[in-house]
Amino acid sequence: MPERYKNYIRGKWVDGKTAKTFENRNPANHHDLIGLFPDSSAEDVAEAVAAAKKAFPKWRLVPAPKRGEVLYKVGELLRQRKEEIARMMTREMGKILKETRGDVQEGIDTAFYAGGEGRRLFGETTPAELPDKFAMSVRVPVGVCGLITPWNFPMAIPTWKLFPALLCGNTVVLKPAEDTPLTAVKLFEILEQAGIPSGVVNLVHGTGEQAGAALVRHGDVQLISFTGSTAVGREIAAVCGQSLKRVSLEMGGKNAEIVMEDADLNLALEGALWGAFGTTGQRCTATSRLILHREIKKQFTEMLVERAEKIRIGDGLDETVEMGPLINEAARQSVHRYVQIGKQEGARLLIGGTLYEEGQWINGYFYKPTIFDQVTPTMRIAQEEIFGPVLSIIEVKNFEEAIEVLNGTPYGLSSSIYTRDVARAFRAMRDIEAGITYINGPTIGAEVHLPFGGVKETGNGHREAGTTVYDIFSEWKSVYVDYSGKLQKAQIDNAE
Ligand code: UN1
């Protein structure tokens, strides 16, 4: 019998209100059934929201440094269970152990960073324009926050949202991706163990269409924070627009690495391989376009192909494996469709472009590292997010063209340029349209204490992580204290 997992509502592990469940299977071997999870309905969501609403008045009054101390405890517990969670995450998500350890580490870093924020959470004081009057701005919590998270970073992304939300004094309902629900269960076990009061954090499993949509529509949810596709983000924003719900969105990317003719080619090669094929290309920050200066294009392409062909594909639990499977069969079919589109558009397939189904790998959703050459900037494979191990090479004649091509998509999350020319590096920092720019580093590798997010269709103006995430999860309140003992009129009494 497969293990049956539960929702976590009002401090208790509970079944869904209906008996309906969904399966969680290992993407490296679909015969490996990890467990069954409640396919939660709108009623389950309503119960979780009610629990969060009830817990809010008390949690909001816990001093922020105390809320921070709970997060230190969470960070410590995560650290103790890092290896166990990483192994379990590889089993449910597929990426290699080195990466799942990194994913848990990102949660640990976020816990300690948020914990420390408990003793900062700064507002501002500023002189008032009238005598005997004091002026300041303080942060107050927003209320009940609905968090909807993807499967590619099953620990990091929920913690990016959850820890700052809690630190600010909000209460939370999390709806994790249905491909990686077990990591969320592990996180909630730890939150419970750390002593977070009942109702402050609630976990509801299920699909986006049902549980996610119910959370977005619920009238007692004041904020939605979503990471996922631009298409779904648009729908969420439309609903939240109607109800004037605060909404923060992190969506698609079509990130590029530029390699100039003066670059350290070996360094740029390591960056391209890690950026394009790390996490099997399933990062919002993955490198999916490689913009090469024509002088080094031939040589760099040869170097790249030689290395990419040798990438070891397999079960991420095997420490010698370099690339795991895609998340599910639908994802694999979608990647494969893009490869057909690329061929039809006239791009030249250099390597890959096929399902990887050798030996025991027939039971997983593996795909070969794929590289297209002779891609033009307007082809669909150069414009649309593929979310798989597919890299498109675009040749350019100079720096200006490289920047123009890099900017020429609807997205703007991450970007990278390899050059030894400091003036070019600074121009790139200035002219690239993206939320993140790396100089001589790959498009992936964001750290938790810097703002994370993107421009154009990647986001809606918010930044997670960094100090900026606290602007998502708190409202500003301006406070004036008049101790003059008389009515003083701003803009009037002081204007002579
Ligand atoms: C994501 O792909 O959604 O910079 C998050 C990185 C990671 C986070 C990626 N630290 O690639």
Coordinates of C-alpha atoms and ligand atoms in Angstrom, one line a residue:
M1 CA 0.0 0.0 0.0
P2 CA 1.4 3.4 -0.9
E3 CA 1.7 5.9 1.9
R4 CA -1.1 8.4 2.2
Y5 CA -0.1 11.9 3.1
K6 CA -2.3 14.7 4.5
N7 CA -2.9 18.4 4.5
Y8 CA -1.8 20.4 7.5
I9 CA -4.6 22.7 8.8
R10 CA -5.0 24.4 12.2
G11 CA -1.9 22.5 13.5
K12 CA -3.2 19.1 12.6
W13 CA -2.5 16.6 9.8
V14 CA -5.9 16.0 8.2
D15 CA -7.3 14.2 5.2
G16 CA -9.0 16.0 2.4
K17 CA -12.8 16.4 2.7
T18 CA -13.3 14.1 -0.3
A19 CA -11.5 10.8 -0.7
K20 CA -9.9 11.9 -3.9
T21 CA -6.1 11.7 -4.1
F22 CA -3.4 12.1 -6.6
E23 CA -0.2 10.2 -7.1
N24 CA 3.4 11.3 -6.6
R25 CA 5.8 9.3 -8.8
N26 CA 9.6 9.3 -9.3
P27 CA 10.3 11.0 -12.7
A28 CA 13.4 8.8 -13.1
N29 CA 11.3 5.7 -12.7
H30 CA 7.5 6.0 -12.9
H31 CA 7.0 2.5 -11.4
D32 CA 8.3 4.1 -8.1
L33 CA 5.1 5.4 -6.4
I34 CA 6.1 7.7 -3.6
G35 CA 2.7 8.3 -2.1
L36 CA -0.8 9.6 -2.4
F37 CA -1.8 13.1 -1.6
P38 CA -5.2 14.8 -1.1
D39 CA -6.7 16.3 -4.2
S40 CA -8.1 19.1 -2.1
S41 CA -11.3 20.9 -2.9
A42 CA -12.4 24.5 -2.4
E43 CA -13.8 23.4 1.0
D44 CA -10.4 22.2 2.1
V45 CA -8.9 25.5 1.1
A46 CA -11.7 27.4 2.9
E47 CA -10.9 25.5 6.1
A48 CA -7.2 26.4 5.8
V49 CA -8.0 30.0 5.1
A50 CA -10.3 30.1 8.1
A51 CA -7.6 28.7 10.3
A52 CA -5.1 31.2 9.0
K53 CA -7.5 34.0 9.6
K54 CA -8.2 32.9 13.1
A55 CA -4.5 32.7 14.0
F56 CA -3.6 36.1 12.5
P57 CA -4.6 38.5 15.4
K58 CA -2.3 36.7 17.8
W59 CA 0.6 36.0 15.5
R60 CA 0.7 39.6 14.3
L61 CA 1.3 40.7 17.9
V62 CA 4.3 38.3 18.5
P63 CA 7.3 40.6 18.5
A64 CA 9.2 40.3 15.2
P65 CA 12.5 39.2 16.9
K66 CA 10.5 36.3 18.5
R67 CA 9.1 35.4 15.1
G68 CA 12.6 35.5 13.9
E69 CA 13.8 33.1 16.6
V70 CA 11.3 30.5 15.4
L71 CA 12.8 30.8 11.9
Y72 CA 16.3 30.3 13.4
K73 CA 15.0 27.0 14.8
V74 CA 13.4 26.1 11.5
G75 CA 16.8 26.8 9.8
E76 CA 18.6 24.6 12.3
L77 CA 16.1 21.7 11.8
L78 CA 16.4 22.0 8.1
R79 CA 20.2 21.8 8.4
Q80 CA 19.9 18.7 10.5
R81 CA 17.7 17.0 7.9
K82 CA 19.4 18.4 4.8
E83 CA 20.7 15.2 3.4
E84 CA 17.5 13.2 4.1
I85 CA 15.3 15.9 2.4
A86 CA 17.7 16.2 -0.5
R87 CA 17.5 12.5 -1.2
M88 CA 13.8 12.5 -0.9
M89 CA 13.6 15.5 -3.2
T90 CA 15.7 13.9 -5.9
R91 CA 13.3 10.9 -5.8
E92 CA 10.3 13.1 -6.3
M93 CA 11.7 15.8 -8.5
G94 CA 14.5 14.2 -10.4
K95 CA 17.3 16.7 -10.2
I96 CA 20.7 15.4 -9.1
L97 CA 21.7 15.2 -5.4
K98 CA 24.2 18.1 -5.6
E99 CA 21.4 20.3 -6.8
T100 CA 18.7 19.1 -4.3
R101 CA 21.3 19.7 -1.5
G102 CA 21.6 23.2 -2.9
D103 CA 17.8 23.6 -2.9
V104 CA 17.6 22.7 0.8
Q105 CA 20.6 25.0 1.5
E106 CA 18.7 27.8 -0.1
G107 CA 15.9 27.2 2.4
I108 CA 18.4 27.2 5.2
D109 CA 19.9 30.4 4.1
T110 CA 16.5 32.0 3.7
A111 CA 15.6 30.9 7.3
F112 CA 18.6 32.5 8.8
Y113 CA 18.3 35.6 6.7
A114 CA 14.7 36.1 7.6
G115 CA 15.4 35.3 11.2
G116 CA 17.9 38.1 11.4
E117 CA 15.4 40.4 9.8
G118 CA 13.3 40.0 12.9
R119 CA 15.7 42.5 14.6
R120 CA 15.8 44.8 11.6
L121 CA 12.5 45.1 9.7
F122 CA 13.4 48.7 9.5
G123 CA 11.0 51.6 8.9
E124 CA 12.0 55.2 8.6
T125 CA 11.9 58.2 10.9
T126 CA 12.0 61.6 9.3
P127 CA 11.5 65.1 10.6
A128 CA 7.9 66.4 10.6
E129 CA 7.3 69.7 9.0
L130 CA 5.6 71.1 12.1
P131 CA 7.1 71.7 15.6
D132 CA 6.5 69.2 18.4
K133 CA 5.5 66.5 16.0
F134 CA 7.2 63.2 15.3
A135 CA 6.9 61.2 12.0
M136 CA 7.8 57.6 11.1
S137 CA 6.8 54.8 8.9
V138 CA 6.5 51.2 10.1
R139 CA 5.8 47.9 8.5
V140 CA 2.6 46.0 9.4
P141 CA 1.5 42.6 8.2
V142 CA -0.9 42.1 5.2
G143 CA -3.0 39.3 6.7
V144 CA -3.6 35.9 5.2
C145 CA -1.2 35.1 2.4
G146 CA -1.8 32.4 -0.2
L147 CA 1.4 30.9 -1.6
I148 CA 1.4 28.9 -4.8
T149 CA 4.7 27.3 -5.7
P150 CA 6.3 25.3 -8.5
W151 CA 8.0 21.9 -8.6
N152 CA 11.5 23.0 -9.8
F153 CA 12.7 24.3 -6.5
P154 CA 10.4 22.4 -4.1
M155 CA 12.1 23.8 -1.0
A156 CA 13.8 27.0 -2.0
I157 CA 10.8 28.7 -3.5
P158 CA 8.2 27.9 -0.8
T159 CA 10.7 29.2 1.8
W160 CA 11.4 32.4 -0.2
K161 CA 7.8 33.2 0.3
L162 CA 6.9 31.6 3.6
F163 CA 9.7 32.8 5.8
P164 CA 9.5 36.5 5.0
A165 CA 5.6 36.2 5.2
L166 CA 5.8 34.8 8.7
L167 CA 8.5 37.1 9.8
C168 CA 6.3 40.1 8.9
G169 CA 3.5 38.7 11.0
N170 CA 1.3 37.2 8.3
T171 CA -0.4 33.8 8.4
V172 CA -0.2 31.5 5.5
V173 CA -1.8 28.8 3.3
L174 CA 0.7 27.1 1.0
K175 CA -0.5 25.1 -2.1
P176 CA 2.7 23.4 -3.4
A177 CA 3.1 21.9 -6.9
E178 CA 1.4 18.5 -7.3
D179 CA 4.6 17.1 -8.7
T180 CA 6.6 17.7 -5.5
P181 CA 4.2 17.6 -2.6
L182 CA 6.5 15.6 -0.3
T183 CA 9.1 18.3 0.1
A184 CA 6.3 20.6 1.3
V185 CA 5.3 17.9 3.9
K186 CA 8.9 17.7 5.2
L187 CA 9.0 21.5 5.5
F188 CA 5.7 21.5 7.4
E189 CA 6.9 18.8 9.8
I190 CA 9.8 21.1 10.6
L191 CA 7.6 24.1 11.0
E192 CA 5.5 22.1 13.4
Q193 CA 8.5 20.9 15.3
A194 CA 9.9 24.4 15.6
G195 CA 6.7 25.3 17.5
I196 CA 4.9 27.6 15.1
P197 CA 1.5 28.1 16.6
S198 CA -1.5 26.3 15.3
G199 CA -3.2 27.9 12.2
V200 CA -0.2 30.2 11.4
V201 CA 1.0 27.9 8.6
N202 CA -1.4 25.7 6.6
L203 CA -0.6 23.3 3.8
V204 CA -3.2 22.3 1.2
H205 CA -2.2 19.8 -1.5
G206 CA -3.9 19.7 -4.9
T207 CA -4.1 21.0 -8.4
G208 CA -3.7 24.6 -9.5
E209 CA -7.1 24.4 -11.3
Q210 CA -8.9 23.4 -8.1
A211 CA -7.1 24.2 -4.9
G212 CA -4.9 27.0 -6.4
A213 CA -7.9 28.7 -8.0
A214 CA -9.9 28.5 -4.7
L215 CA -7.1 30.1 -2.8
V216 CA -6.8 32.9 -5.4
R217 CA -10.5 33.6 -5.3
H218 CA -11.0 33.4 -1.5
G219 CA -12.3 36.7 -0.1
D220 CA -10.3 36.3 3.2
V221 CA -6.9 35.9 1.4
Q222 CA -5.3 39.3 1.2
L223 CA -2.2 38.4 -0.9
I224 CA -1.2 35.9 -3.5
S225 CA 2.4 35.1 -4.2
F226 CA 2.8 32.8 -7.2
T227 CA 5.8 31.4 -9.1
G228 CA 5.1 29.6 -12.3
S229 CA 4.2 30.2 -16.0
T230 CA 3.3 33.5 -17.5
A231 CA 0.1 32.1 -18.8
V232 CA -1.1 31.1 -15.3
G233 CA 0.3 34.3 -13.7
R234 CA -1.8 36.4 -16.1
E235 CA -5.0 34.6 -15.0
I236 CA -4.1 35.0 -11.3
A237 CA -3.4 38.7 -11.8
A238 CA -6.7 39.1 -13.5
V239 CA -8.7 37.6 -10.7
C240 CA -6.6 39.5 -8.1
G241 CA -7.1 42.7 -10.1
Q242 CA -10.9 42.4 -9.7
S243 CA -10.8 41.8 -6.0
L244 CA -7.8 44.2 -5.5
K245 CA -5.8 41.5 -3.9
R246 CA -2.1 42.1 -3.5
V247 CA -0.3 39.9 -6.0
S248 CA 3.3 39.1 -6.6
L249 CA 4.3 37.1 -9.6
E250 CA 7.5 35.3 -10.7
M251 CA 7.1 33.9 -14.2
G252 CA 8.8 32.8 -17.3
G253 CA 12.3 33.5 -18.7
K254 CA 14.2 33.2 -21.9
N255 CA 17.6 33.8 -20.5
A256 CA 20.7 34.3 -22.6
E257 CA 24.4 34.1 -22.1
I258 CA 26.5 36.3 -24.4
V259 CA 30.1 35.2 -25.2
M260 CA 32.2 38.0 -26.6
E261 CA 35.4 37.4 -28.7
D262 CA 37.6 38.5 -25.8
A263 CA 36.0 36.1 -23.2
D264 CA 37.8 33.4 -21.3
L265 CA 36.3 30.7 -23.4
N266 CA 36.8 27.9 -21.0
L267 CA 35.1 29.8 -18.2
A268 CA 32.2 30.7 -20.6
L269 CA 31.9 27.1 -21.5
E270 CA 31.5 25.9 -17.9
G271 CA 28.9 28.6 -17.5
A272 CA 27.0 27.6 -20.6
L273 CA 26.9 23.9 -19.6
W274 CA 25.8 24.6 -16.1
G275 CA 23.3 27.3 -17.1
A276 CA 21.7 25.2 -19.9
F277 CA 21.8 21.7 -18.6
G278 CA 21.8 22.1 -14.9
T279 CA 18.4 21.0 -13.4
T280 CA 17.8 19.6 -16.9
G281 CA 17.1 23.1 -18.0
Q282 CA 14.1 23.4 -15.7
R283 CA 15.0 26.6 -14.0
C284 CA 13.3 30.0 -14.5
T285 CA 16.9 31.2 -14.7
A286 CA 18.2 28.5 -17.2
T287 CA 20.3 29.5 -20.1
S288 CA 18.2 28.8 -23.2
R289 CA 19.9 31.1 -25.7
L290 CA 23.7 31.3 -26.3
I291 CA 24.6 34.5 -28.1
L292 CA 28.1 34.0 -29.6
H293 CA 30.3 36.6 -31.3
R294 CA 31.1 35.4 -34.8
E295 CA 34.9 35.4 -34.2
I296 CA 34.7 32.7 -31.6
K297 CA 31.4 31.0 -32.6
K298 CA 32.9 28.0 -34.5
Q299 CA 35.5 27.2 -31.9
F300 CA 33.1 27.7 -28.9
T301 CA 30.4 25.6 -30.5
E302 CA 32.8 22.7 -31.0
M303 CA 34.0 22.9 -27.4
L304 CA 30.4 23.0 -26.3
V305 CA 29.1 20.1 -28.3
E306 CA 32.1 17.9 -27.3
R307 CA 31.3 18.5 -23.6
A308 CA 27.5 18.4 -23.8
E309 CA 27.6 15.0 -25.6
K310 CA 29.4 13.6 -22.6
I311 CA 26.9 14.7 -20.0
R312 CA 25.9 11.6 -18.0
I313 CA 22.2 11.2 -17.8
G314 CA 20.4 9.1 -15.2
D315 CA 19.0 8.8 -11.7
G316 CA 20.0 11.8 -9.7
L317 CA 20.6 9.6 -6.7
D318 CA 23.7 8.2 -8.4
E319 CA 26.5 10.7 -7.5
T320 CA 28.2 10.2 -10.9
V321 CA 25.1 11.3 -12.8
E322 CA 25.2 14.9 -14.1
M323 CA 21.6 15.4 -15.4
G324 CA 18.4 13.9 -14.2
P325 CA 15.0 13.5 -16.0
L326 CA 12.3 16.0 -16.9
I327 CA 9.5 16.3 -14.3
N328 CA 6.8 14.3 -16.1
E329 CA 5.8 13.0 -19.5
A330 CA 3.8 16.0 -20.4
A331 CA 6.9 18.2 -19.9
R332 CA 8.9 15.8 -22.0
Q333 CA 6.4 15.9 -24.8
S334 CA 6.3 19.7 -24.7
V335 CA 10.1 19.9 -24.9
H336 CA 10.1 17.4 -27.8
R337 CA 7.5 19.5 -29.6
Y338 CA 9.7 22.5 -29.4
V339 CA 12.5 20.5 -30.9
Q340 CA 10.2 19.7 -33.9
I341 CA 9.3 23.4 -34.1
G342 CA 13.0 24.3 -34.2
K343 CA 13.7 21.9 -37.0
Q344 CA 10.7 23.2 -39.0
E345 CA 11.8 26.7 -38.5
G346 CA 15.1 25.8 -40.1
A347 CA 17.4 25.7 -37.1
R348 CA 20.2 23.1 -37.3
L349 CA 20.1 20.4 -34.7
L350 CA 23.7 19.7 -33.6
I351 CA 23.1 17.2 -30.9
G352 CA 20.2 15.6 -28.9
G353 CA 16.6 16.2 -29.9
T354 CA 15.5 12.8 -28.8
L355 CA 14.1 11.1 -25.8
Y356 CA 16.7 9.2 -23.8
E357 CA 15.3 5.7 -23.4
E358 CA 18.3 3.4 -23.1
G359 CA 18.3 0.4 -20.7
Q360 CA 16.6 1.0 -17.4
W361 CA 16.0 4.7 -18.4
I362 CA 13.0 3.6 -20.4
N363 CA 11.0 4.1 -17.2
G364 CA 11.9 7.7 -16.7
Y365 CA 11.3 11.0 -18.5
F366 CA 14.8 11.5 -19.8
Y367 CA 15.7 13.8 -22.6
K368 CA 19.1 14.3 -24.3
P369 CA 21.0 17.5 -24.0
T370 CA 20.0 19.4 -27.2
I371 CA 21.8 22.1 -29.1
F372 CA 20.4 24.1 -32.0
D373 CA 22.7 26.1 -34.3
Q374 CA 21.8 28.8 -36.8
V375 CA 19.0 30.0 -34.7
T376 CA 17.6 33.5 -35.6
P377 CA 16.4 35.8 -32.9
T378 CA 12.7 35.7 -33.9
M379 CA 12.3 31.9 -34.2
R380 CA 9.9 30.4 -31.6
I381 CA 12.7 28.4 -30.1
A382 CA 14.5 31.7 -29.4
Q383 CA 11.4 33.4 -28.1
E384 CA 9.4 31.0 -26.0
E385 CA 10.3 29.3 -22.7
I386 CA 11.0 25.6 -23.3
F387 CA 11.9 24.5 -19.8
G388 CA 14.1 21.7 -20.8
P389 CA 17.7 20.9 -21.8
V390 CA 17.5 22.8 -25.1
L391 CA 20.0 25.5 -26.0
S392 CA 19.8 27.7 -29.1
I393 CA 22.9 29.3 -30.6
I394 CA 22.6 32.7 -32.1
E395 CA 25.5 34.4 -33.9
V396 CA 26.1 38.1 -33.7
K397 CA 28.7 40.5 -35.2
N398 CA 29.3 42.9 -32.3
F399 CA 28.4 43.9 -28.8
E400 CA 25.5 46.1 -29.8
E401 CA 23.8 43.3 -31.7
A402 CA 24.4 40.9 -28.8
I403 CA 22.6 43.2 -26.4
E404 CA 19.8 43.8 -28.9
V405 CA 19.3 40.1 -29.4
L406 CA 19.4 39.4 -25.7
N407 CA 16.7 42.1 -25.0
G408 CA 14.6 40.9 -27.9
T409 CA 12.2 38.6 -26.1
P410 CA 9.0 39.2 -24.0
Y411 CA 10.9 38.1 -20.9
G412 CA 13.5 39.6 -18.6
L413 CA 14.6 37.4 -15.7
S414 CA 18.3 36.5 -15.9
S415 CA 21.2 37.3 -18.2
S416 CA 24.9 36.8 -18.5
I417 CA 27.9 38.1 -20.4
Y418 CA 31.4 36.8 -20.7
T419 CA 33.9 39.5 -21.6
R420 CA 37.3 40.7 -20.3
D421 CA 36.5 44.3 -21.4
V422 CA 35.4 46.2 -18.3
A423 CA 33.7 48.9 -20.4
R424 CA 31.6 46.3 -22.1
A425 CA 30.7 44.7 -18.8
F426 CA 29.5 48.1 -17.5
R427 CA 27.5 48.8 -20.6
A428 CA 25.9 45.4 -20.3
M429 CA 25.0 46.0 -16.7
R430 CA 23.3 49.3 -17.8
D431 CA 21.6 48.2 -21.1
I432 CA 20.4 44.6 -20.5
E433 CA 16.7 44.5 -19.7
A434 CA 16.6 41.9 -17.0
G435 CA 16.1 41.6 -13.2
I436 CA 19.5 39.8 -12.9
T437 CA 22.7 40.2 -14.8
Y438 CA 25.8 38.1 -14.3
I439 CA 29.3 39.3 -15.5
N440 CA 31.5 36.3 -16.2
G441 CA 29.1 33.9 -14.5
P442 CA 26.2 31.7 -15.7
T443 CA 22.5 32.8 -15.7
I444 CA 21.8 30.7 -12.7
G445 CA 23.1 31.1 -9.1
A446 CA 21.0 33.8 -7.4
E447 CA 21.8 34.3 -3.7
V448 CA 19.0 34.7 -1.2
H449 CA 19.9 38.1 0.2
L450 CA 19.6 39.9 -3.2
P451 CA 16.4 40.8 -5.0
F452 CA 15.2 38.0 -7.3
G453 CA 12.7 38.6 -10.2
G454 CA 12.4 40.0 -13.6
V455 CA 11.1 42.7 -15.9
K456 CA 8.6 42.6 -18.8
E457 CA 6.5 39.4 -18.8
T458 CA 8.6 37.8 -16.2
G459 CA 7.0 39.6 -13.3
N460 CA 4.7 42.4 -12.1
G461 CA 7.2 44.6 -10.5
H462 CA 8.0 42.8 -7.3
R463 CA 11.2 41.1 -6.2
E464 CA 11.4 38.1 -3.9
A465 CA 14.4 37.5 -1.6
G466 CA 16.7 40.4 -0.7
T467 CA 15.3 43.2 1.4
T468 CA 12.7 43.7 -1.2
V469 CA 10.6 40.7 -0.3
Y470 CA 9.6 42.5 2.8
D471 CA 7.9 45.0 0.7
I472 CA 5.7 42.2 -0.7
F473 CA 4.7 40.8 2.7
S474 CA 4.2 44.0 4.6
E475 CA 2.1 47.2 4.3
W476 CA 3.6 50.5 5.0
K477 CA 1.9 52.6 7.7
S478 CA 2.9 56.2 8.3
V479 CA 2.5 57.4 11.9
Y480 CA 2.4 61.0 13.1
V481 CA 2.7 61.8 16.8
D482 CA 1.7 65.4 17.6
Y483 CA 2.8 66.4 21.0
S484 CA 2.3 70.2 20.7
G485 CA -1.1 70.0 22.4
K486 CA -2.8 72.0 19.7
L487 CA -4.2 71.4 16.2
Q488 CA -1.4 71.8 13.7
K489 CA -2.3 71.8 10.0
A490 CA 0.2 70.4 7.6
Q491 CA 0.8 72.4 4.4
I492 CA -1.2 75.3 5.9
D493 CA 0.3 76.4 9.2
N494 CA 3.9 76.2 8.1
A495 CA 3.4 77.9 4.7
E496 CA 4.1 81.6 5.2
Ligands
UN1_1 C1 14.0 29.3 -10.3 O1 14.5 28.8 -11.3 O2 12.8 29.5 -10.2 O3 19.5 31.2 -9.4 C2 14.8 29.7 -9.1 C3 19.1 30.1 -9.4 C4 18.5 29.5 -8.1 C5 17.0 29.8 -8.0 C6 16.3 29.5 -9.3 N1 19.2 30.0 -7.0 O4 19.1 29.4 -10.4

